[in-house]
């Protein structure tokens, strides 16, 4: 079977052409080499890889996310290892990172990422602002292992800590960022997210429980003029702005993602 024939087989089995290519490249140990595959698709697929390729295609076809099958997802230009212990970082979250980078913060700002998962936000911030003192918290010890391994692989020094939001942290921060769970229990979108950790997704009847907890905890832990910036659901901006106002923050505002949706909201400590 040539590589071209393997891809045709996968497409006949129902896979998207791009997914078939990426799975094949992953098995061939050339995960980022799409151009190579175009130029060499007349080569034979090594016989010992035929069954593993078909097995990966079947898992993809049954709905398992591509990133879990390849074990990798790019976020803000960083290659992150991911598996079922963590939410797969989404491009939407780059809006939050970009906003954080645009803020007028001290050059050695103390920054914390709450609910870090794979470490995506914390690592992107540390990569872009090496002088920031970046910490990251997650309630899941499993998730923290993934985040820590990503930090080590990328050579980015983040202080990782297990805990519930700000409860186990010390001191004050110039910036608190979070992409907490914000899907309402029973939301129809959950069916499509069945492979990802449910503890990373849902937050009470309206999806606002974790956003509310963070807004309640943050003011005590923000330095003067410090910022709290939160990602939330596409229809939660107004509710989150109300939580930020209630927390006594100023300059409360939202940011739109590339699709024009208010995706993040934040405010500043007086
Ligand atoms: C939506 S995921 C975000 C992951 C990552 N920050 C990202 O943007 O890809 C939410 C994360 O919050 C963590 N989490 C849930 N409840 C928490 C709590 N009470 N305290 C700290 N982390 C929590 C979950 O384990 C999960 O990793």
Short mmCIF file of C-alpha atoms and ligand atoms in Angstrom, two decimals:
data_model
loop_
_atom_site.label_atom_id
_atom_site.label_comp_id
_atom_site.label_asym_id
_atom_site.label_seq_id
_atom_site.Cartn_x
_atom_site.Cartn_y
_atom_site.Cartn_z
CA UNK A 1 0.00 0.00 0.00
CA UNK A 2 1.45 3.39 -0.97
CA UNK A 3 0.95 6.47 1.20
CA UNK A 4 -1.49 7.83 -1.41
CA UNK A 5 -3.47 4.59 -1.28
CA UNK A 6 -3.49 4.69 2.53
CA UNK A 7 -4.97 8.20 2.42
CA UNK A 8 -7.56 7.13 -0.15
CA UNK A 9 -8.50 4.20 2.09
CA UNK A 10 -8.94 6.59 5.04
CA UNK A 11 -11.11 8.99 3.03
CA UNK A 12 -13.29 6.11 1.84
CA UNK A 13 -13.65 5.14 5.52
CA UNK A 14 -15.08 8.63 6.10
CA UNK A 15 -12.10 10.68 7.34
CA UNK A 16 -11.42 14.25 6.24
CA UNK A 17 -8.41 14.33 3.89
CA UNK A 18 -6.48 16.62 6.25
CA UNK A 19 -7.04 14.36 9.26
CA UNK A 20 -5.87 11.33 7.26
CA UNK A 21 -2.70 13.20 6.25
CA UNK A 22 -1.92 14.34 9.78
CA UNK A 23 -2.44 10.86 11.25
CA UNK A 24 -0.19 9.36 8.60
CA UNK A 25 2.53 11.95 9.21
CA UNK A 26 2.24 11.34 12.95
CA UNK A 27 2.81 7.59 12.47
CA UNK A 28 5.69 8.22 10.07
CA UNK A 29 7.38 10.41 12.71
CA UNK A 30 7.15 13.51 10.50
CA UNK A 31 4.31 15.38 12.26
CA UNK A 32 5.00 18.79 10.71
CA UNK A 33 6.07 17.70 7.24
CA UNK A 34 2.97 18.05 5.06
CA UNK A 35 5.01 19.15 2.05
CA UNK A 36 7.08 15.95 2.29
CA UNK A 37 3.92 13.84 2.10
CA UNK A 38 2.75 15.61 -1.08
CA UNK A 39 6.12 14.93 -2.71
CA UNK A 40 6.48 11.30 -1.55
CA UNK A 41 2.99 9.83 -1.55
CA UNK A 42 4.12 7.14 -4.02
CA UNK A 43 6.31 5.58 -1.32
CA UNK A 44 5.14 2.42 0.45
CA UNK A 45 3.54 2.66 3.89
CA UNK A 46 5.75 0.35 6.01
CA UNK A 47 3.68 -2.83 6.51
CA UNK A 48 4.00 -2.65 10.31
CA UNK A 49 2.24 0.76 10.21
CA UNK A 50 -0.83 -0.38 8.24
CA UNK A 51 -2.78 -1.76 11.22
CA UNK A 52 -1.86 1.16 13.55
CA UNK A 53 -2.94 3.62 10.82
CA UNK A 54 -6.27 1.88 10.37
CA UNK A 55 -6.80 1.80 14.15
CA UNK A 56 -6.12 5.56 14.45
CA UNK A 57 -8.51 6.24 11.57
CA UNK A 58 -11.22 4.23 13.30
CA UNK A 59 -10.73 6.16 16.55
CA UNK A 60 -10.89 9.46 14.66
CA UNK A 61 -13.99 8.30 12.84
CA UNK A 62 -15.66 7.52 16.16
CA UNK A 63 -15.15 11.12 17.28
CA UNK A 64 -11.87 11.11 19.20
CA UNK A 65 -10.19 14.52 18.72
CA UNK A 66 -7.21 14.56 16.37
CA UNK A 67 -5.03 16.24 19.03
CA UNK A 68 -5.48 13.29 21.41
CA UNK A 69 -4.56 10.85 18.63
CA UNK A 70 -1.39 12.72 17.64
CA UNK A 71 -0.71 13.88 21.22
CA UNK A 72 0.02 17.42 20.10
CA UNK A 73 -1.70 20.77 19.67
CA UNK A 74 -0.16 24.09 18.69
CA UNK A 75 -1.12 27.11 20.81
CA UNK A 76 0.20 30.63 20.29
CA UNK A 77 3.04 29.15 18.22
CA UNK A 78 4.02 26.62 20.91
CA UNK A 79 3.82 22.85 20.29
CA UNK A 80 2.04 21.46 23.37
CA UNK A 81 1.70 17.79 24.31
CA UNK A 82 -1.90 16.96 25.16
CA UNK A 83 -3.80 13.86 26.23
CA UNK A 84 -7.12 12.97 27.80
CA UNK A 85 -6.07 14.49 31.14
CA UNK A 86 -6.39 18.04 29.74
CA UNK A 87 -8.69 20.15 27.64
CA UNK A 88 -7.31 20.65 24.13
CA UNK A 89 -6.32 24.34 23.92
CA UNK A 90 -8.58 26.27 21.51
CA UNK A 91 -7.65 29.08 19.09
CA UNK A 92 -10.36 31.21 20.82
CA UNK A 93 -8.14 31.34 23.90
CA UNK A 94 -5.44 33.15 21.93
CA UNK A 95 -7.72 36.23 22.22
CA UNK A 96 -7.24 36.12 26.01
CA UNK A 97 -3.47 35.75 25.67
CA UNK A 98 -3.26 38.64 23.20
CA UNK A 99 -5.30 40.88 25.50
CA UNK A 100 -2.99 40.01 28.45
CA UNK A 101 0.05 40.90 26.32
CA UNK A 102 -1.51 44.24 25.34
CA UNK A 103 -2.08 45.35 28.97
CA UNK A 104 0.12 48.06 30.52
CA UNK A 105 1.84 45.85 33.12
CA UNK A 106 5.20 46.18 34.93
CA UNK A 107 8.13 44.53 33.13
CA UNK A 108 8.46 41.91 35.90
CA UNK A 109 4.70 41.51 36.42
CA UNK A 110 3.45 38.80 38.79
CA UNK A 111 0.96 36.80 36.75
CA UNK A 112 -1.21 33.77 37.52
CA UNK A 113 -3.17 31.47 35.18
CA UNK A 114 -6.07 29.79 37.01
CA UNK A 115 -7.18 26.39 35.67
CA UNK A 116 -4.09 26.00 33.51
CA UNK A 117 -4.89 22.57 31.97
CA UNK A 118 -2.11 21.83 29.47
CA UNK A 119 -0.37 25.03 30.62
CA UNK A 120 -1.33 26.76 27.37
CA UNK A 121 -1.98 30.30 28.65
CA UNK A 122 0.79 30.37 31.26
CA UNK A 123 3.37 29.03 28.80
CA UNK A 124 2.34 31.41 26.01
CA UNK A 125 2.66 34.37 28.40
CA UNK A 126 6.04 33.24 29.72
CA UNK A 127 7.27 32.63 26.17
CA UNK A 128 6.23 36.13 25.06
CA UNK A 129 7.24 37.95 28.28
CA UNK A 130 10.26 36.07 29.72
CA UNK A 131 10.65 38.59 32.58
CA UNK A 132 7.13 38.06 33.92
CA UNK A 133 6.89 35.88 37.04
CA UNK A 134 4.27 33.39 35.89
CA UNK A 135 2.44 30.94 38.16
CA UNK A 136 -0.30 28.50 37.23
CA UNK A 137 -2.88 26.59 39.25
CA UNK A 138 -5.10 23.62 38.52
CA UNK A 139 -7.33 21.51 40.76
CA UNK A 140 -6.38 18.42 38.72
CA UNK A 141 -3.05 16.79 39.63
CA UNK A 142 -3.25 14.92 36.31
CA UNK A 143 -3.55 18.15 34.34
CA UNK A 144 -0.64 19.68 36.24
CA UNK A 145 1.60 16.77 35.24
CA UNK A 146 0.86 17.54 31.58
CA UNK A 147 1.44 21.27 32.08
CA UNK A 148 4.68 20.72 33.96
CA UNK A 149 6.00 18.38 31.24
CA UNK A 150 5.14 20.99 28.60
CA UNK A 151 7.00 23.65 30.60
CA UNK A 152 10.06 21.43 30.84
CA UNK A 153 10.00 20.46 27.16
CA UNK A 154 9.77 24.12 26.12
CA UNK A 155 12.30 25.35 28.70
CA UNK A 156 9.79 27.83 30.13
CA UNK A 157 9.94 28.43 33.89
CA UNK A 158 6.43 28.60 35.31
CA UNK A 159 5.61 27.91 38.97
CA UNK A 160 2.98 25.10 38.92
CA UNK A 161 0.66 24.60 41.87
CA UNK A 162 -2.23 22.31 42.68
CA UNK A 163 -5.20 24.13 44.22
CA UNK A 164 -8.67 25.56 43.91
CA UNK A 165 -8.53 28.90 42.10
CA UNK A 166 -6.69 31.37 44.36
CA UNK A 167 -7.29 29.55 47.65
CA UNK A 168 -3.84 27.95 47.99
CA UNK A 169 -1.81 30.79 46.44
CA UNK A 170 0.21 33.48 48.20
CA UNK A 171 0.68 37.20 47.63
CA UNK A 172 -0.82 39.54 45.08
CA UNK A 173 -0.77 39.59 41.29
CA UNK A 174 -0.55 42.27 38.61
CA UNK A 175 -2.55 40.02 36.30
CA UNK A 176 -4.93 37.13 36.95
CA UNK A 177 -6.04 35.25 33.84
CA UNK A 178 -8.39 32.29 33.61
CA UNK A 179 -10.21 30.17 31.10
CA UNK A 180 -12.35 28.30 33.63
CA UNK A 181 -15.11 25.78 32.93
CA UNK A 182 -18.12 27.78 31.67
CA UNK A 183 -20.54 25.38 29.97
CA UNK A 184 -23.94 24.95 31.59
CA UNK A 185 -24.80 21.47 32.87
CA UNK A 186 -26.99 19.79 30.29
CA UNK A 187 -25.83 22.07 27.43
CA UNK A 188 -26.26 20.40 24.04
CA UNK A 189 -22.61 21.15 23.08
CA UNK A 190 -21.34 18.72 25.74
CA UNK A 191 -22.13 15.70 23.55
CA UNK A 192 -19.42 16.80 21.09
CA UNK A 193 -16.92 17.19 23.93
CA UNK A 194 -17.36 13.74 25.45
CA UNK A 195 -13.66 12.83 25.08
CA UNK A 196 -12.43 15.82 27.11
CA UNK A 197 -12.36 15.97 30.94
CA UNK A 198 -15.81 17.01 32.18
CA UNK A 199 -14.16 18.79 35.15
CA UNK A 200 -12.65 21.20 32.58
CA UNK A 201 -15.99 22.00 30.98
CA UNK A 202 -19.06 22.43 33.18
CA UNK A 203 -19.81 24.99 35.86
CA UNK A 204 -23.32 24.78 37.27
CA UNK A 205 -26.76 25.41 35.84
CA UNK A 206 -25.81 28.62 33.98
CA UNK A 207 -22.11 27.83 33.43
CA UNK A 208 -21.22 30.81 35.62
CA UNK A 209 -20.29 29.16 38.94
CA UNK A 210 -16.51 29.14 38.40
CA UNK A 211 -16.44 32.59 36.77
CA UNK A 212 -18.35 33.88 39.82
CA UNK A 213 -15.95 32.20 42.32
CA UNK A 214 -12.93 33.72 40.58
CA UNK A 215 -14.54 37.20 40.47
CA UNK A 216 -15.27 36.92 44.20
CA UNK A 217 -11.73 35.79 45.11
CA UNK A 218 -9.72 38.04 42.78
CA UNK A 219 -10.09 41.57 44.24
CA UNK A 220 -8.25 40.65 47.47
CA UNK A 221 -5.39 39.20 45.44
CA UNK A 222 -4.99 41.84 42.74
CA UNK A 223 -2.24 44.41 43.25
CA UNK A 224 -3.23 48.08 42.82
CA UNK A 225 -4.06 48.69 39.12
CA UNK A 226 -3.87 44.91 38.51
CA UNK A 227 -6.08 43.24 35.92
CA UNK A 228 -8.42 40.26 35.99
CA UNK A 229 -9.10 38.89 32.50
CA UNK A 230 -11.46 35.95 31.92
CA UNK A 231 -12.50 33.84 28.96
CA UNK A 232 -16.19 32.92 28.90
CA UNK A 233 -18.92 31.53 26.67
CA UNK A 234 -20.19 33.32 23.56
CA UNK A 235 -23.36 34.49 25.37
CA UNK A 236 -21.91 35.23 28.82
CA UNK A 237 -20.16 38.60 28.31
CA UNK A 238 -22.91 40.68 29.89
CA UNK A 239 -23.20 38.38 32.91
CA UNK A 240 -19.42 38.33 33.41
CA UNK A 241 -19.17 42.13 33.14
CA UNK A 242 -21.84 42.31 35.88
CA UNK A 243 -19.71 39.96 38.07
CA UNK A 244 -16.63 42.13 37.48
CA UNK A 245 -18.55 45.31 38.41
CA UNK A 246 -19.90 43.57 41.51
CA UNK A 247 -16.30 42.69 42.47
CA UNK A 248 -15.53 46.42 42.49
CA UNK A 249 -13.28 46.40 39.43
CA UNK A 250 -13.01 49.38 37.07
CA UNK A 251 -12.53 49.79 33.31
CA UNK A 252 -14.71 46.70 32.89
CA UNK A 253 -14.79 45.72 29.22
CA UNK A 254 -14.97 42.77 26.82
CA UNK A 255 -12.85 41.69 23.85
CA UNK A 256 -14.08 40.05 20.68
CA UNK A 257 -12.46 37.01 19.07
CA UNK A 258 -11.68 36.77 15.35
CA UNK A 259 -15.30 35.78 14.67
CA UNK A 260 -16.47 39.05 16.29
CA UNK A 261 -17.85 37.33 19.40
CA UNK A 262 -17.34 38.86 22.86
CA UNK A 263 -15.17 36.04 24.17
CA UNK A 264 -13.26 37.59 27.11
CA UNK A 265 -14.10 40.16 29.77
CA UNK A 266 -11.89 41.90 32.28
CA UNK A 267 -11.52 44.71 34.73
CA UNK A 268 -8.90 46.61 36.70
CA UNK A 269 -8.34 46.98 40.40
CA UNK A 270 -8.78 50.63 41.43
C1 LIG B 1 -11.59 25.12 30.31
S1 LIG B 1 -10.20 24.28 31.02
C2 LIG B 1 -8.92 25.42 30.54
C3 LIG B 1 -7.58 24.79 30.34
C4 LIG B 1 -6.51 25.76 29.79
N1 LIG B 1 -6.37 26.94 30.62
C5 LIG B 1 -6.85 26.19 28.39
O1 LIG B 1 -7.22 27.35 28.17
O2 LIG B 1 -6.73 25.37 27.46
C6 LIG B 1 -10.46 24.61 32.73
C7 LIG B 1 -9.40 24.07 33.69
O3 LIG B 1 -9.79 24.46 35.01
C8 LIG B 1 -9.48 23.42 35.92
N2 LIG B 1 -10.33 23.58 37.11
C9 LIG B 1 -11.63 23.24 37.27
N3 LIG B 1 -12.05 23.58 38.51
C10 LIG B 1 -10.99 24.16 39.13
C11 LIG B 1 -10.80 24.75 40.43
N4 LIG B 1 -11.79 24.81 41.31
N5 LIG B 1 -9.59 25.26 40.71
C12 LIG B 1 -8.56 25.22 39.81
N6 LIG B 1 -8.69 24.68 38.57
C13 LIG B 1 -9.89 24.17 38.24
C14 LIG B 1 -9.76 22.15 35.12
O4 LIG B 1 -9.04 21.05 35.68
C15 LIG B 1 -9.26 22.56 33.73
O5 LIG B 1 -7.89 22.22 33.55
#
